[in-house]
Amino acid sequence: MDSHTATRAPGRTGKRAPYANGAKKRAELVESAFQVFAEQGYLGLSIRQIAEHIGTSHTALLHHFGSKEALLEAVLVLREEREGPWRQALIDERGLLETVPAVMRHNAGIRGVIHLDATLRAEAIRPDHPAHEFLLRRNEDFVASVHSELERELAAGRLREGFSPAVMARQITALVDGIQLSWLYDESVDMAEHLQAFMDLIRRPEPGATGTQHDAEEIPVR
């Protein structure tokens, strides 16, 4: 950076301040809407009601997002940006069998996110729901990702032979969704413990290993 660039920089920053302020306000609105959708759902709220819950005007929401549907899309993008990268990094580092229980342990600390997921999944079953295609695609991506990681675990010799990774991928994703719903009703449910138990069922035991977690070899998981 030369001296001319350095002296001009504050001027450019000043000109961009309104945009920066607008982006900051938009992010704050998305964060607030995230909490509203988690607690209240989406279908039953008008843009005016959402604004009231957030503590702003409906004109402000429309100014920043244009529509209720666009606001929901921004919330869903935020959810993915917040949770996606670190999960993938953990899988790359530790593999699926170790990562799933760790993710469930983490999820116990983000009730609002899990509540949002459960609420939207129930509402978006309807094909005309604005999040239907997004959540359907995300669910299929989740299953495909778990399937791929199970194939890697099998190739690495960490998965019991004789099970179908495609079938197990559906089982694991369904178990994750189901146990999170149970936990929303009763937080004494240890989500990580339940997923760890399933991982132990499908994990290939170490040579000479003993213990109840490996006694499940005789239990089919098909």
mmCIF file of C-alpha atoms in Angstrom, residues 12-133:
data_model
loop_
_atom_site.group_PDB
_atom_site.id
_atom_site.type_symbol
_atom_site.label_atom_id
_atom_site.label_comp_id
_atom_site.label_asym_id
_atom_site.label_seq_id
_atom_site.Cartn_x
_atom_site.Cartn_y
_atom_site.Cartn_z
ATOM 1 C CA ARG A 12 -13.580 5.697 0.795
ATOM 2 C CA THR A 13 -14.553 4.218 4.134
ATOM 3 C CA GLY A 14 -16.690 7.256 4.874
ATOM 4 C CA LYS A 15 -18.572 6.905 1.616
ATOM 5 C CA ARG A 16 -19.294 3.259 2.307
ATOM 6 C CA ALA A 17 -20.500 3.885 5.857
ATOM 7 C CA PRO A 18 -24.228 3.996 4.954
ATOM 8 C CA TYR A 19 -23.900 0.620 3.221
ATOM 9 C CA ALA A 20 -21.999 -0.812 6.184
ATOM 10 C CA ASN A 21 -24.622 0.494 8.577
ATOM 11 C CA GLY A 22 -27.360 -0.981 6.410
ATOM 12 C CA ALA A 23 -25.643 -4.358 6.318
ATOM 13 C CA LYS A 24 -25.231 -4.272 10.088
ATOM 14 C CA LYS A 25 -28.904 -3.444 10.597
ATOM 15 C CA ARG A 26 -29.926 -6.204 8.197
ATOM 16 C CA ALA A 27 -27.813 -8.740 10.095
ATOM 17 C CA GLU A 28 -29.407 -7.641 13.388
ATOM 18 C CA LEU A 29 -32.887 -8.089 11.904
ATOM 19 C CA VAL A 30 -32.019 -11.563 10.618
ATOM 20 C CA GLU A 31 -30.724 -12.558 14.045
ATOM 21 C CA SER A 32 -33.909 -11.309 15.699
ATOM 22 C CA ALA A 33 -36.125 -13.003 13.101
ATOM 23 C CA PHE A 34 -34.207 -16.218 13.725
ATOM 24 C CA GLN A 35 -35.393 -16.198 17.332
ATOM 25 C CA VAL A 36 -38.961 -15.254 16.381
ATOM 26 C CA PHE A 37 -39.289 -18.085 13.852
ATOM 27 C CA ALA A 38 -37.809 -20.553 16.343
ATOM 28 C CA GLU A 39 -40.334 -19.620 19.020
ATOM 29 C CA GLN A 40 -43.402 -18.658 16.971
ATOM 30 C CA GLY A 41 -43.036 -20.538 13.699
ATOM 31 C CA TYR A 42 -43.389 -18.915 10.298
ATOM 32 C CA LEU A 43 -46.760 -19.670 8.729
ATOM 33 C CA GLY A 44 -48.922 -18.024 11.370
ATOM 34 C CA LEU A 45 -47.103 -14.692 11.386
ATOM 35 C CA SER A 46 -47.626 -11.713 9.118
ATOM 36 C CA ILE A 47 -44.783 -9.358 8.272
ATOM 37 C CA ARG A 48 -46.331 -6.824 10.683
ATOM 38 C CA GLN A 49 -46.428 -9.392 13.494
ATOM 39 C CA ILE A 50 -42.824 -10.403 12.843
ATOM 40 C CA ALA A 51 -41.814 -6.732 12.985
ATOM 41 C CA GLU A 52 -43.713 -6.309 16.253
ATOM 42 C CA HIS A 53 -41.928 -9.287 17.820
ATOM 43 C CA ILE A 54 -38.581 -7.966 16.622
ATOM 44 C CA GLY A 55 -39.280 -4.419 17.774
ATOM 45 C CA THR A 56 -39.158 -2.648 14.443
ATOM 46 C CA SER A 57 -41.593 -1.522 11.753
ATOM 47 C CA HIS A 58 -42.899 -3.663 8.932
ATOM 48 C CA THR A 59 -41.701 -1.012 6.493
ATOM 49 C CA ALA A 60 -38.160 -1.472 7.819
ATOM 50 C CA LEU A 61 -38.381 -5.229 7.233
ATOM 51 C CA LEU A 62 -39.709 -4.708 3.726
ATOM 52 C CA HIS A 63 -36.977 -2.147 3.037
ATOM 53 C CA HIS A 64 -34.229 -4.611 3.950
ATOM 54 C CA PHE A 65 -35.758 -7.858 2.634
ATOM 55 C CA GLY A 66 -38.622 -7.045 0.295
ATOM 56 C CA SER A 67 -40.884 -9.842 1.524
ATOM 57 C CA LYS A 68 -41.565 -12.256 4.354
ATOM 58 C CA GLU A 69 -40.240 -15.100 2.192
ATOM 59 C CA ALA A 70 -36.925 -13.317 1.598
ATOM 60 C CA LEU A 71 -36.566 -12.772 5.344
ATOM 61 C CA LEU A 72 -37.051 -16.497 5.943
ATOM 62 C CA GLU A 73 -34.446 -17.292 3.297
ATOM 63 C CA ALA A 74 -31.975 -14.979 5.048
ATOM 64 C CA VAL A 75 -32.646 -16.768 8.343
ATOM 65 C CA LEU A 76 -32.044 -20.176 6.743
ATOM 66 C CA VAL A 77 -28.806 -18.969 5.167
ATOM 67 C CA LEU A 78 -27.674 -17.660 8.560
ATOM 68 C CA ARG A 79 -28.367 -21.046 10.120
ATOM 69 C CA GLU A 80 -26.209 -22.802 7.516
ATOM 70 C CA GLU A 81 -23.402 -20.265 7.726
ATOM 71 C CA ARG A 82 -23.350 -20.538 11.498
ATOM 72 C CA GLU A 83 -23.289 -24.316 11.817
ATOM 73 C CA GLY A 84 -22.039 -25.807 8.557
ATOM 74 C CA PRO A 85 -18.292 -25.043 8.376
ATOM 75 C CA TRP A 86 -17.270 -26.205 11.837
ATOM 76 C CA ARG A 87 -19.220 -29.466 11.461
ATOM 77 C CA GLN A 88 -17.422 -30.284 8.234
ATOM 78 C CA ALA A 89 -14.065 -29.397 9.762
ATOM 79 C CA LEU A 90 -14.765 -31.790 12.632
ATOM 80 C CA ILE A 91 -15.731 -34.593 10.235
ATOM 81 C CA ASP A 92 -12.550 -34.054 8.234
ATOM 82 C CA GLU A 93 -10.499 -34.226 11.408
ATOM 83 C CA ARG A 94 -12.207 -37.020 13.366
ATOM 84 C CA GLY A 95 -14.454 -38.935 10.979
ATOM 85 C CA LEU A 96 -18.211 -39.393 11.112
ATOM 86 C CA LEU A 97 -18.428 -41.924 13.948
ATOM 87 C CA GLU A 98 -16.682 -39.559 16.352
ATOM 88 C CA THR A 99 -18.253 -36.386 15.007
ATOM 89 C CA VAL A 100 -21.963 -37.216 15.281
ATOM 90 C CA PRO A 101 -22.041 -37.527 19.110
ATOM 91 C CA ALA A 102 -19.877 -34.398 19.386
ATOM 92 C CA VAL A 103 -22.316 -32.458 17.203
ATOM 93 C CA MET A 104 -25.236 -33.602 19.350
ATOM 94 C CA ARG A 105 -23.385 -32.474 22.452
ATOM 95 C CA HIS A 106 -22.877 -29.085 20.796
ATOM 96 C CA ASN A 107 -26.528 -28.913 19.724
ATOM 97 C CA ALA A 108 -27.640 -29.211 23.346
ATOM 98 C CA GLY A 109 -26.218 -25.719 23.792
ATOM 99 C CA ILE A 110 -28.079 -24.109 20.882
ATOM 100 C CA ARG A 111 -31.728 -24.762 21.687
ATOM 101 C CA GLY A 112 -32.938 -21.859 19.558
ATOM 102 C CA VAL A 113 -31.334 -23.327 16.429
ATOM 103 C CA ILE A 114 -32.742 -26.799 17.082
ATOM 104 C CA HIS A 115 -36.169 -25.317 17.859
ATOM 105 C CA LEU A 116 -36.083 -23.417 14.570
ATOM 106 C CA ASP A 117 -35.193 -26.562 12.677
ATOM 107 C CA ALA A 118 -37.967 -28.600 14.263
ATOM 108 C CA THR A 119 -40.573 -25.878 13.739
ATOM 109 C CA LEU A 120 -39.730 -25.277 10.091
ATOM 110 C CA ARG A 121 -39.433 -28.979 9.301
ATOM 111 C CA ALA A 122 -42.971 -29.500 10.535
ATOM 112 C CA GLU A 123 -44.380 -26.481 8.721
ATOM 113 C CA ALA A 124 -42.464 -26.993 5.492
ATOM 114 C CA ILE A 125 -43.895 -30.458 4.820
ATOM 115 C CA ARG A 126 -46.486 -28.540 2.778
ATOM 116 C CA PRO A 127 -45.201 -28.192 -0.804
ATOM 117 C CA ASP A 128 -46.419 -24.573 -0.954
ATOM 118 C CA HIS A 129 -44.327 -23.524 2.041
ATOM 119 C CA PRO A 130 -41.570 -21.111 0.923
ATOM 120 C CA ALA A 131 -38.916 -23.184 2.717
ATOM 121 C CA HIS A 132 -40.142 -26.547 1.371
ATOM 122 C CA GLU A 133 -37.647 -26.880 -1.472
#
